[in-house]
Short mmCIF file of C-alpha atoms and ligand atoms in Angstrom, two decimals:
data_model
loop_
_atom_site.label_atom_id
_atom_site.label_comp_id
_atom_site.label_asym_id
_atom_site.label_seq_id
_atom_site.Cartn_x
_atom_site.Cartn_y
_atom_site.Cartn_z
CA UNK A 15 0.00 0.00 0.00
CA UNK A 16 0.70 3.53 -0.59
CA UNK A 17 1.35 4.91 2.93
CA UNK A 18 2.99 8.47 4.06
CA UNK A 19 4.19 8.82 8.02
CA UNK A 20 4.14 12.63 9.33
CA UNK A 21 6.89 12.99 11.91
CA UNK A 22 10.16 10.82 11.96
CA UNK A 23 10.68 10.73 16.12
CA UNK A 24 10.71 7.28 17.78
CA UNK A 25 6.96 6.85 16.57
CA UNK A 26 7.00 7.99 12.68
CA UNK A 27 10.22 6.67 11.90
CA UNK A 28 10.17 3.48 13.32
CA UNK A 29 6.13 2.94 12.48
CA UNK A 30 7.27 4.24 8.89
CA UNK A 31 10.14 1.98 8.75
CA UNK A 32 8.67 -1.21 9.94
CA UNK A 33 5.60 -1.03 8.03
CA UNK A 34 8.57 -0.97 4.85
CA UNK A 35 9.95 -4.19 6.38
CA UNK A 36 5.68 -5.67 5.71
CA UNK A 37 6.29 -4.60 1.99
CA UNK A 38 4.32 -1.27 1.90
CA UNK A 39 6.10 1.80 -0.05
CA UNK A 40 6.23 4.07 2.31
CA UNK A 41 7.17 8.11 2.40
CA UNK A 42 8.48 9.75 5.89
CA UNK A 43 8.00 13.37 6.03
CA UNK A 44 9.46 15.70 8.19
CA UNK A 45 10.22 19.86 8.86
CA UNK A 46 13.65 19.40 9.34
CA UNK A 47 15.66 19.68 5.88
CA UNK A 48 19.17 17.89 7.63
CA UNK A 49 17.32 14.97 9.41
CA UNK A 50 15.63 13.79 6.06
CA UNK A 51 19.17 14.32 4.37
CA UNK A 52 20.56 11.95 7.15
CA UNK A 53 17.74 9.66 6.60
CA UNK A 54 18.25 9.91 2.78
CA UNK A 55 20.90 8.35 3.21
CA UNK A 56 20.33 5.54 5.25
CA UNK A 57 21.33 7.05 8.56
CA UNK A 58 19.21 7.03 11.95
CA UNK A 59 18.64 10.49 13.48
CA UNK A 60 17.85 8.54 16.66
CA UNK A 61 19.68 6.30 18.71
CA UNK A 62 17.41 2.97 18.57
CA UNK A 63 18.69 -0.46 18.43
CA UNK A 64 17.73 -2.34 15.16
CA UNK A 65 16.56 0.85 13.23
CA UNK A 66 19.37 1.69 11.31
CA UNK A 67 20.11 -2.10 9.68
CA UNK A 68 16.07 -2.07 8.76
CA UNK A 69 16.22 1.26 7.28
CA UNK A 70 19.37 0.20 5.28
CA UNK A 71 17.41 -3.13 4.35
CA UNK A 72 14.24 -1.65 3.12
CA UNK A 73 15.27 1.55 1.38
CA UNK A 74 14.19 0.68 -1.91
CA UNK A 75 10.61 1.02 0.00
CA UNK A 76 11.95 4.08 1.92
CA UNK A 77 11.56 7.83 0.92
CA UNK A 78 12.30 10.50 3.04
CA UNK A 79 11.06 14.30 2.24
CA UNK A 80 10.31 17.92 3.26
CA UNK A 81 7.86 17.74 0.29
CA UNK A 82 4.15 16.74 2.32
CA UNK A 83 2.22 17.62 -0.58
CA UNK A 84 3.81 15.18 -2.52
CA UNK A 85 3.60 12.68 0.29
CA UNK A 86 0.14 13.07 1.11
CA UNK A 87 -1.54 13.87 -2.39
CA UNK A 88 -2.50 10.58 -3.45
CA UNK A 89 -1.49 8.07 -0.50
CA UNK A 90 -3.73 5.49 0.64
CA UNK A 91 -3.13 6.15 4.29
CA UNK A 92 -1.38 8.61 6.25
CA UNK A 93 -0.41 8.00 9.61
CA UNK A 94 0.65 11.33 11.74
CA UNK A 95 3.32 10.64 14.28
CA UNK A 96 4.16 13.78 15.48
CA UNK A 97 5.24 14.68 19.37
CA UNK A 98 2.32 15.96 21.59
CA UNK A 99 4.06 17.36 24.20
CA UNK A 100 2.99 18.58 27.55
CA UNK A 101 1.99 22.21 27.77
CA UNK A 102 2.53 24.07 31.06
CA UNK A 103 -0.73 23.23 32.99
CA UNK A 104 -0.06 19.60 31.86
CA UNK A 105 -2.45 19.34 29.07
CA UNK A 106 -1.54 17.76 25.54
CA UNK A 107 -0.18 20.50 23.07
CA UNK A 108 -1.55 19.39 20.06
CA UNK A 109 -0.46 22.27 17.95
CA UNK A 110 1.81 19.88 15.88
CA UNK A 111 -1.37 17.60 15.22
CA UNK A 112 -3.43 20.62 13.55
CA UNK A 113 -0.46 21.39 11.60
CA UNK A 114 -0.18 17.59 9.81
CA UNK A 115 -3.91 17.63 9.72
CA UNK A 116 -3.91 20.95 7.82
CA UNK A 117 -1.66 20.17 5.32
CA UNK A 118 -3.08 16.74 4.87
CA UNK A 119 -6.41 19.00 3.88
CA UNK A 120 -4.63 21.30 1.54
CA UNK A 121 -2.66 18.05 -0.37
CA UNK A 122 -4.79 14.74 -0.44
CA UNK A 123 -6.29 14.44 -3.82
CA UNK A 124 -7.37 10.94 -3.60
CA UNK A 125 -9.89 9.41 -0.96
CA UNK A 126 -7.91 8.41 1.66
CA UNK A 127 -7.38 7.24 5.79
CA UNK A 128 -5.99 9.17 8.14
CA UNK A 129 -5.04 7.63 11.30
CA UNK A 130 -3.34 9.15 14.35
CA UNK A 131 -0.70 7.46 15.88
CA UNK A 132 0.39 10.41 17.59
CA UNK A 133 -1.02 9.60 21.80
CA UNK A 134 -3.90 12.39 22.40
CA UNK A 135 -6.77 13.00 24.43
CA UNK A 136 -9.57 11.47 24.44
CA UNK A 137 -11.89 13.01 21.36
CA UNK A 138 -9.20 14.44 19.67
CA UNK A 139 -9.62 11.91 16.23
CA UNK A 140 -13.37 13.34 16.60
CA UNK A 141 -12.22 16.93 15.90
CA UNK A 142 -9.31 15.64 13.79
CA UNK A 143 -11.82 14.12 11.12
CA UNK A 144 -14.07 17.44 11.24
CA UNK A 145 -10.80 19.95 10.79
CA UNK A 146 -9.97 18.20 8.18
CA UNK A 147 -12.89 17.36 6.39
CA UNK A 148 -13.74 21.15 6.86
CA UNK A 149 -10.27 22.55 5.27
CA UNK A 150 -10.18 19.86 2.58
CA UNK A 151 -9.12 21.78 -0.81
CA UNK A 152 -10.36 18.32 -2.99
CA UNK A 153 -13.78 16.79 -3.09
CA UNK A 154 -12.46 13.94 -1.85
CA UNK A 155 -13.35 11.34 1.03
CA UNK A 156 -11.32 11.14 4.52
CA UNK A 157 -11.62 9.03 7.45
CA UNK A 158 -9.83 9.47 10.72
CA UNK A 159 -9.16 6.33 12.98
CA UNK A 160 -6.96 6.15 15.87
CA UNK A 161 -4.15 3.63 15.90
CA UNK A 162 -2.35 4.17 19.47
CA UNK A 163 1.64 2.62 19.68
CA UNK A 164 2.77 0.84 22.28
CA UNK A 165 6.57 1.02 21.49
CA UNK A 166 9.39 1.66 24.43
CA UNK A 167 12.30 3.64 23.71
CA UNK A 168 15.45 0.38 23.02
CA UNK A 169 13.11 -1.87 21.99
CA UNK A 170 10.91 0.03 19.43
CA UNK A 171 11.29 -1.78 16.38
CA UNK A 172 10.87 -5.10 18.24
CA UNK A 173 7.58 -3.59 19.45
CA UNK A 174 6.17 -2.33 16.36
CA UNK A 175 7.29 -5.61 14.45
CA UNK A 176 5.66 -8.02 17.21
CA UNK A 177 3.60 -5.29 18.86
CA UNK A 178 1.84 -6.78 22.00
CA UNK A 179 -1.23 -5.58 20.50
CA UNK A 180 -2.45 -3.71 17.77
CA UNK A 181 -5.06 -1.14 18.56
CA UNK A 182 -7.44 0.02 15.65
CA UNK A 183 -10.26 3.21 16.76
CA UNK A 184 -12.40 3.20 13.80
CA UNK A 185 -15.21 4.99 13.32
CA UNK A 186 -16.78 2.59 10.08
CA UNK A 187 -15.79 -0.02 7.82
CA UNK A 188 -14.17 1.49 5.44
CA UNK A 189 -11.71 2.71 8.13
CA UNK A 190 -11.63 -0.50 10.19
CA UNK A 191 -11.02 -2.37 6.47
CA UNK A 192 -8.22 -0.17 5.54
CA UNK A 193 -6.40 -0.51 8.58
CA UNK A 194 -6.53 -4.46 8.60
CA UNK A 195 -5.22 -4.07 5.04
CA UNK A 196 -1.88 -2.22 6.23
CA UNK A 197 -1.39 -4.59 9.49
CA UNK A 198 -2.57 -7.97 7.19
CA UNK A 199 1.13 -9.72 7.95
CA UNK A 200 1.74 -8.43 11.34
CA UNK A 201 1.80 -11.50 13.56
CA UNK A 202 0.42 -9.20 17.08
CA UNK A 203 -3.57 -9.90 18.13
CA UNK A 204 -5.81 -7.30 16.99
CA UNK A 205 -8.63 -4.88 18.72
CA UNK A 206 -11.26 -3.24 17.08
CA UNK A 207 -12.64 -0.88 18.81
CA UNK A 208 -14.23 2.71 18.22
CA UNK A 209 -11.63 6.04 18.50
CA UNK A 210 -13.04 7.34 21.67
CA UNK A 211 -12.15 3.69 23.19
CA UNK A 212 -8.69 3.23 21.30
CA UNK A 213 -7.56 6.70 22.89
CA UNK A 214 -8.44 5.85 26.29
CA UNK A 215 -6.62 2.41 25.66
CA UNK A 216 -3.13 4.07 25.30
CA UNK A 217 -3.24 6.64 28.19
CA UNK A 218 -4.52 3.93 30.47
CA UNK A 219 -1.63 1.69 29.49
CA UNK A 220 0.92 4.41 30.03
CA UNK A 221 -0.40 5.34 33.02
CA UNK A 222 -0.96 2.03 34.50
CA UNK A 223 2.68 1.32 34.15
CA UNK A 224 3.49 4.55 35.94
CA UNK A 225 1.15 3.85 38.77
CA UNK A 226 2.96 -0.29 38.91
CA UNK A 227 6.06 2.18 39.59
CA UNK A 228 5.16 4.77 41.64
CA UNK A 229 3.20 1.98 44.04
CA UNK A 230 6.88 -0.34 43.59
CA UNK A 231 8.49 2.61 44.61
CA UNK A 232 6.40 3.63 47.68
CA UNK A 233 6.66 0.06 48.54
CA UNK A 234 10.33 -0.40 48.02
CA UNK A 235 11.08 2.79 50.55
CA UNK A 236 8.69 1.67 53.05
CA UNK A 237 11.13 -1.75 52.95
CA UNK A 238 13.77 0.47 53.84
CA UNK A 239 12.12 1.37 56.84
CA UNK A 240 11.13 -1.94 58.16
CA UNK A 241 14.51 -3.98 56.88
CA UNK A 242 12.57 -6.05 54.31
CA UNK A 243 14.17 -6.23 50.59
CA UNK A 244 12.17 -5.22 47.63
CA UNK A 245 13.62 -7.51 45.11
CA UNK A 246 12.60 -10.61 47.23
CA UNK A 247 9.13 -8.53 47.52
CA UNK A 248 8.93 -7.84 43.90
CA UNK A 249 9.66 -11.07 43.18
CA UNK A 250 7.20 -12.86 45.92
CA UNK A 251 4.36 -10.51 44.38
CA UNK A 252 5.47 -11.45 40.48
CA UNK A 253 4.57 -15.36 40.99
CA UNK A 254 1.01 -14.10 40.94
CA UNK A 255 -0.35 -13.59 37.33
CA UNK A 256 -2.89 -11.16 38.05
CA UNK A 257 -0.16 -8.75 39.22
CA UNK A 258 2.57 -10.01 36.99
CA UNK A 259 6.34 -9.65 37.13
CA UNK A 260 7.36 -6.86 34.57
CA UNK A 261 7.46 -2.96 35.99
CA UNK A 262 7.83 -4.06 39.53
CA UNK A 263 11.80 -2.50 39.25
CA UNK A 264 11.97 -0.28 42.40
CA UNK A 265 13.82 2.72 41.64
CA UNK A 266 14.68 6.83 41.34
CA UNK A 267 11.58 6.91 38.69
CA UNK A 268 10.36 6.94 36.27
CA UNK A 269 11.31 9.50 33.17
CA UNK A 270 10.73 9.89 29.27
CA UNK A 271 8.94 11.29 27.12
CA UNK A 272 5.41 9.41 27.69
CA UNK A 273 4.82 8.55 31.46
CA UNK A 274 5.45 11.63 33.01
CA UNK A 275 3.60 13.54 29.98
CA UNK A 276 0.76 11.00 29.62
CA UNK A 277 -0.34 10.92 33.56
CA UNK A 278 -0.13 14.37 33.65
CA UNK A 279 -2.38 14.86 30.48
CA UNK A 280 -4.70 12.61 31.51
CA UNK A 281 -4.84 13.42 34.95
CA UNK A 282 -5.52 17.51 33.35
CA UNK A 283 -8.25 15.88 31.12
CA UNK A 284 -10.35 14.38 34.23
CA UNK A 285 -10.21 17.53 35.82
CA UNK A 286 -11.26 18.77 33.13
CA UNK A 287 -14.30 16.85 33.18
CA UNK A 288 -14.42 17.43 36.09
CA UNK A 289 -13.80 13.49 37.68
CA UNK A 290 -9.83 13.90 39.25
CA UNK A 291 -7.88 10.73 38.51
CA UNK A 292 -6.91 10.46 42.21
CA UNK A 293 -4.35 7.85 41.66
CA UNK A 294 -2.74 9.11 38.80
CA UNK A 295 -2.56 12.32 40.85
CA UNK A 296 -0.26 10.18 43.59
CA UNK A 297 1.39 8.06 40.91
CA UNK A 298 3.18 11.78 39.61
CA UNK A 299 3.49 13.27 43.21
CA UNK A 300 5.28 9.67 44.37
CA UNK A 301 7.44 10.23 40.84
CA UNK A 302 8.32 13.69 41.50
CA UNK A 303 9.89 12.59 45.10
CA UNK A 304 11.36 9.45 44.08
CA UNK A 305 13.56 11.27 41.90
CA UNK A 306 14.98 12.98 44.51
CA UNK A 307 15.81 10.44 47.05
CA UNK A 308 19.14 9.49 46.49
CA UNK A 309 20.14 13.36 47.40
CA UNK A 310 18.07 12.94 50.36
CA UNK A 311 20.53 9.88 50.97
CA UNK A 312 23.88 11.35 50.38
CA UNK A 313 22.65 15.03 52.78
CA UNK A 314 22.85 11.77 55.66
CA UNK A 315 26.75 11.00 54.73
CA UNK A 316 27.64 14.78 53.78
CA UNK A 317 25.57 17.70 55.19
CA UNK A 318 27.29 19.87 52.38
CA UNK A 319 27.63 19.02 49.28
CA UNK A 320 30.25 21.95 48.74
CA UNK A 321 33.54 21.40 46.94
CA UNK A 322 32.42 17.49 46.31
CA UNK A 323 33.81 15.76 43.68
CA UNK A 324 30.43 13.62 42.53
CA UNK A 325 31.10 10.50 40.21
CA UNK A 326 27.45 10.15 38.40
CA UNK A 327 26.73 6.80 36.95
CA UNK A 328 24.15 7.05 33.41
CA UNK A 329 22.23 10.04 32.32
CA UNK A 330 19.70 8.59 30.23
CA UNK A 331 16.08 8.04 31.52
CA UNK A 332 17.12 4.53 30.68
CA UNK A 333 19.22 2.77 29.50
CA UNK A 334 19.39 1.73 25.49
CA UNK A 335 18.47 5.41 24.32
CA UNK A 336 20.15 8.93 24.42
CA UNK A 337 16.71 10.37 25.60
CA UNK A 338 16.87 13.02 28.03
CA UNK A 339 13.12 13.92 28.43
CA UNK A 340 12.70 13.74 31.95
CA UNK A 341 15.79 12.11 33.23
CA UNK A 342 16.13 11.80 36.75
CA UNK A 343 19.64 12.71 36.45
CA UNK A 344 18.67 16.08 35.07
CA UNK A 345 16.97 16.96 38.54
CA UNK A 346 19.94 15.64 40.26
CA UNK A 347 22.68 17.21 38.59
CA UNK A 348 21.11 20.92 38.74
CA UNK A 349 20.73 20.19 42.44
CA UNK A 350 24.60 18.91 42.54
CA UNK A 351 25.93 22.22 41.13
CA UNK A 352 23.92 24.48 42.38
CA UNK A 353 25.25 23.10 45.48
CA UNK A 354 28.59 23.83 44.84
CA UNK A 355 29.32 19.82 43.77
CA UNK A 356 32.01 19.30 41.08
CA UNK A 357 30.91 16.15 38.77
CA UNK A 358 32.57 13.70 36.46
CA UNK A 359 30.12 11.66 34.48
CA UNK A 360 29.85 8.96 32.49
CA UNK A 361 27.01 7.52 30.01
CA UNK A 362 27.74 5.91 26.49
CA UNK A 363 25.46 7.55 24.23
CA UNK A 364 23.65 10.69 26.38
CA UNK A 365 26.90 12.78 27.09
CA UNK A 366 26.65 15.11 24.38
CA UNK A 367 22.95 16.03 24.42
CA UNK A 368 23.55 16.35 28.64
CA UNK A 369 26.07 18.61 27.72
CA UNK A 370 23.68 20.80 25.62
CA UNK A 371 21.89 21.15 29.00
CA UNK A 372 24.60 22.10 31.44
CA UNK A 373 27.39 23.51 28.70
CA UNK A 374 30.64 22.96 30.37
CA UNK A 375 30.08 22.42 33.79
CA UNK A 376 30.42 18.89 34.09
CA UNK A 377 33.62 16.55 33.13
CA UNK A 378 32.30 13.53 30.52
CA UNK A 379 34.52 10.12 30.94
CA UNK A 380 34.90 7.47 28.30
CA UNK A 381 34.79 4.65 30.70
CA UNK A 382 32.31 3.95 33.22
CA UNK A 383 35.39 3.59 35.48
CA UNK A 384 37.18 6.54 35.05
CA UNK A 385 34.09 8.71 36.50
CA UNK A 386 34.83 7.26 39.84
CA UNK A 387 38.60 8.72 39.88
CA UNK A 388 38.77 10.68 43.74
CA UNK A 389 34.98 10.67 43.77
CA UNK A 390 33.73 11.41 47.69
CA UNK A 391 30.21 10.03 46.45
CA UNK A 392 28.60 8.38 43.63
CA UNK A 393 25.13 8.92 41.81
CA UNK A 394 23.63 5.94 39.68
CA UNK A 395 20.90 7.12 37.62
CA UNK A 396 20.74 4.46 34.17
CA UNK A 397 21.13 0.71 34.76
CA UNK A 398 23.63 0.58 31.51
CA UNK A 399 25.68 -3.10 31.29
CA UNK A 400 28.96 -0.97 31.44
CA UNK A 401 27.57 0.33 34.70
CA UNK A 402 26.60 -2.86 35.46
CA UNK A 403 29.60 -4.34 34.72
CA UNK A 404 31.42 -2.44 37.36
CA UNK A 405 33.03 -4.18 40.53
CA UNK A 406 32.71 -3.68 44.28
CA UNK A 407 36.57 -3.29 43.84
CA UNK A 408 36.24 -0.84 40.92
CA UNK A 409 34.43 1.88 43.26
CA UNK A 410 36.79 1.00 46.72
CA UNK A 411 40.07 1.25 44.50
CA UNK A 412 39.25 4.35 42.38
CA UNK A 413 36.74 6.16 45.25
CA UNK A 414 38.65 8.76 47.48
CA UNK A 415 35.41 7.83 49.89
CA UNK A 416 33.42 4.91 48.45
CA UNK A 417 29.41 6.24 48.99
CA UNK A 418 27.98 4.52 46.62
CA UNK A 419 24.21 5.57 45.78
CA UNK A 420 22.74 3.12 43.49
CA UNK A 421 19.29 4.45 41.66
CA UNK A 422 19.11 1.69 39.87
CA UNK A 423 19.96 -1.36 42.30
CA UNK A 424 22.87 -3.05 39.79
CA UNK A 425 24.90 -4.85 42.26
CA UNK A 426 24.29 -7.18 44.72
CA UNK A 427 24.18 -5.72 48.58
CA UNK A 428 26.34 -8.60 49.64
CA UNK A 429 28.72 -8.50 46.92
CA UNK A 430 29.66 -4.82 49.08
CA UNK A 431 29.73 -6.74 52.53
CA UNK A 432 32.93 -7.37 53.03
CA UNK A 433 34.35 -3.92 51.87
CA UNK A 434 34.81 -0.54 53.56
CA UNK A 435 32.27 0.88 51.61
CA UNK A 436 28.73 2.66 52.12
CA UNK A 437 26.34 0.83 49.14
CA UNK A 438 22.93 2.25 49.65
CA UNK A 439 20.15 1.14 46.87
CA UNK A 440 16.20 1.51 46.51
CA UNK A 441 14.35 -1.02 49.09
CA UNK A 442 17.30 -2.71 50.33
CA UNK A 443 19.37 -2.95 53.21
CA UNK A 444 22.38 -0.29 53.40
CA UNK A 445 25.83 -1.81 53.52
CA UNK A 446 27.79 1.15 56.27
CA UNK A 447 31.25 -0.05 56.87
CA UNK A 448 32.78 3.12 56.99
CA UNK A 449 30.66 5.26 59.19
C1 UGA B 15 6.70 3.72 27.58
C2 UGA B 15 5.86 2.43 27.55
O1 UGA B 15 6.58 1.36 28.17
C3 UGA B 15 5.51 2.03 26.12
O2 UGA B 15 4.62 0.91 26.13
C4 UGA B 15 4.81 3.22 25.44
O3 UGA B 15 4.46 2.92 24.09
C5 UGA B 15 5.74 4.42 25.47
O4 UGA B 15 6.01 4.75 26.85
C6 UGA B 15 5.06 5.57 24.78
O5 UGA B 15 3.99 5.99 25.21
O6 UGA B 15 5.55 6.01 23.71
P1 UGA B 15 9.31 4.28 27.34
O7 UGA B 15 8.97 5.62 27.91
O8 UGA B 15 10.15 4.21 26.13
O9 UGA B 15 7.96 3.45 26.99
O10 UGA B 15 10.10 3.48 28.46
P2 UGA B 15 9.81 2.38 29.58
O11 UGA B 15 10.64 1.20 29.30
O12 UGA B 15 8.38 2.16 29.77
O13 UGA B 15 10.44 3.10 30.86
C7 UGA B 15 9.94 4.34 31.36
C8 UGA B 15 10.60 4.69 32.65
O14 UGA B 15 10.16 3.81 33.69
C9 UGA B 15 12.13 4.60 32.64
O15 UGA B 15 12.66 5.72 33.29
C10 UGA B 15 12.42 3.33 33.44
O16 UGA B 15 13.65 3.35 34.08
C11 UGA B 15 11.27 3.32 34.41
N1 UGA B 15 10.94 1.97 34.93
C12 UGA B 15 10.45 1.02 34.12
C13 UGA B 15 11.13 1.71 36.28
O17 UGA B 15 11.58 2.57 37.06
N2 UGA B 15 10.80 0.47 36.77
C14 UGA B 15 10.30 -0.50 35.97
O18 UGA B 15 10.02 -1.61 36.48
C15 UGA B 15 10.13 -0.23 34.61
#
């Protein structure tokens, strides 16, 4: 089929690219003139594991462009994947929506499907379909349907390929039809459903898994006050199918571009009808803490953090991407120099677009090792495998004073038990040999 993807972030690209890989000829368009000559060219504006060898495989199905006219004038179905991001009072922006929608108005001279892929709140492919049909320049027939992803940042193309479900908001056959057409060889169970239903499907996904967080979180620092371990407690709740063992990973929070935007939107949209979403209100005030609680750790070793020299461990919200959106680290590291903290840091792929954010003020190492040189304290934010890989003796060897705040929980706490060492995690006991 004939399909054109608006947007080439995580969602367009990767939707645009993995719907090549099912055989359709597909056209990726996008504002910015020196991202589509990367893509031209075979190369990934984003980090994502996977992406760049499919691109490479399927360009022969690929085209990348500035042109939307030419995309959208006679394309069987156009999928808009542009970013929706959070406005000030929390609400979706969805300026970036009306934009694709116009110009899909002004271009589209054959009948033709839009579907959003883009995640927004709940009646938006309602006023989508009448904005457009309103502005069309062509006497021509257009359907909107909704079509919600369910990709994570690092594993995104395994996701869209064998998505755990594929989500289709139609509002009549023709729609429903269309979009069975373009997902015919994907291998993932599929839901019909109507739009209204298919929105509310993705933000209470999102924000389900941010509430399993939040509530692993509250739990895991509540172990910390009664001496009971929250791996052993994840893991005792896991057996249990109803609850399930996935997103039960106690830790500094969650970040990203989609949980922390997507509870907040939806918790603005029940106010807005006026019904709060009371727990989606305490998942984001439990987030918002959480992020700060190793700092509340290291104030109990060092009532100053003056003249410090901080070793921080990852910058990415996780690891597998060089996404910043929302990072705990960001939080942390503004905190860190405002208080007078001097920091060498190490993550493999985030250390340039971190630098963007604080220019100059912190020192980026190659090795995951080499961040730890004469630290008094460390900060682990990202669970990377060269963090990971690190050893107790790696932090008392290199360490001026081995604190060792783990965000993340990558080591074991006895592997630290023997040491002179401080090794404080989420929801586990501290090892304090040295105080
Ligand atoms: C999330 C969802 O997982 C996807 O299903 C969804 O499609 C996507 O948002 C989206 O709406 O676009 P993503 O933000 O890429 O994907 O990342 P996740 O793997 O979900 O992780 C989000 C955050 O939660 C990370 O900071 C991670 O460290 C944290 N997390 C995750 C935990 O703290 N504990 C866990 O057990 C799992």
């Amino acid at each position: 089929m004939k399909i054109a993807v608006a947007g080439t972030g995580y969602v367009g690209l990767v939707t645009g690219v993995c719907l090549a890989e099912h055989g359709h000829l597909v056209t990726c368009v996008d504002v910015d003139e020196k991202k589509v000559e990367l893509m031209k060219k075979g190369v990934s504006p984003i980090y994502e594991e996977g992406l760049p060898e499919l691109m490479v495989k399927n360009m022969e199905r690929l085209t990348f462009t500035t042109d939307y006219a030419s995309a959208y004038r006679d394309a069987e179905v156009i999928f808009i994947g542009v970013g929706t991001p959070e406005k000030v009072d929390g609400s979706a922006n969805l300026k970036y929506v009306y934009t694709v929608a116009k110009q899909i108005a002004q271009s589209v001279e054959k009948d033709c499907v839009v579907v959003v892929k883009s995640t927004v709140p709940i009646g938006t492919n309602d006023k989508v379909e009448d904005f457009i049909r309103s502005n069309l320049v062509h006497s021509v027939n257009i359907d909107v349907a909704s079509n919600p992803e369910f990709l994570a940042q690092g594993t995104a193309v395994r996701d869209t390929l064998h998505a755990s479900r594929i989500v289709i908001g139609a509002g009549n056959n023709r729609c429903r039809e269309t979009l069975e057409k373009v997902y015919k060889t994907f291998d993932s169970p599929k839901l019909i459903t109507d739009r209204r239903s298919a929105e509310m499907i993705k933000y209470a996904s999102n924000d389900f898994l941010a509430l399993k967080i939040s509530y692993i979180n509250e739990i895991a620092n509540f172990c910390e006050t009664i001496g009971a371990n929250i791996e052993d407690v994840a893991a005792g709740m896991g057996f249990d199918s109803r609850i399930g063992n996935k997103f039960l990973k106690a830790g500094i929070g969650y970040g990203g571009s989609c949980f922390p935007k997507d509870t907040k939107a939806l918790h603005w949209l029940g106010n807005y009808y006026d019904q709060e979403f009371k727990t989606i209100k305490a998942a984001i005030e439990v987030n918002d803490n959480q992020k700060l609680k190793l700092l509340k750790k290291a104030r109990q070793y060092y009532p100053s953090l003056e003249g410090l020299q901080v070793a921080v461990l990852g910058l990415a919200f996780k690891p597998g991407t060089n996404d910043l959106r929302e990072a705990p680290s960001i939080v942390n590291v503004g905190i860190l120099l405002d208080d007078g903290a001097s920091i060498r840091a190490y993550d493999p792929v985030a250390a340039k677009a971190f630098d963007a954010l604080y220019p100059g003020k912190l020192t980026y190492c190659d090795q995951a090792k080499e961040a730890l040189n004469g630290a008094d304290l460390c900060f682990i934010f990202t669970e990377w495998d060269e963090v990971r890989a690190l050893t107790p003796e790696d932090f008392c060897s290199r360490m001026k004073t081995p604190i060792i705040l783990d965000g993340r929980n990558c080591y074991s706490v006895e592997s630290f038990e023997a040491r002179k060492v401080v090794y404080d995690s989420i929801g586990r006991k501290t090892v304090n040999t040295l105080f």
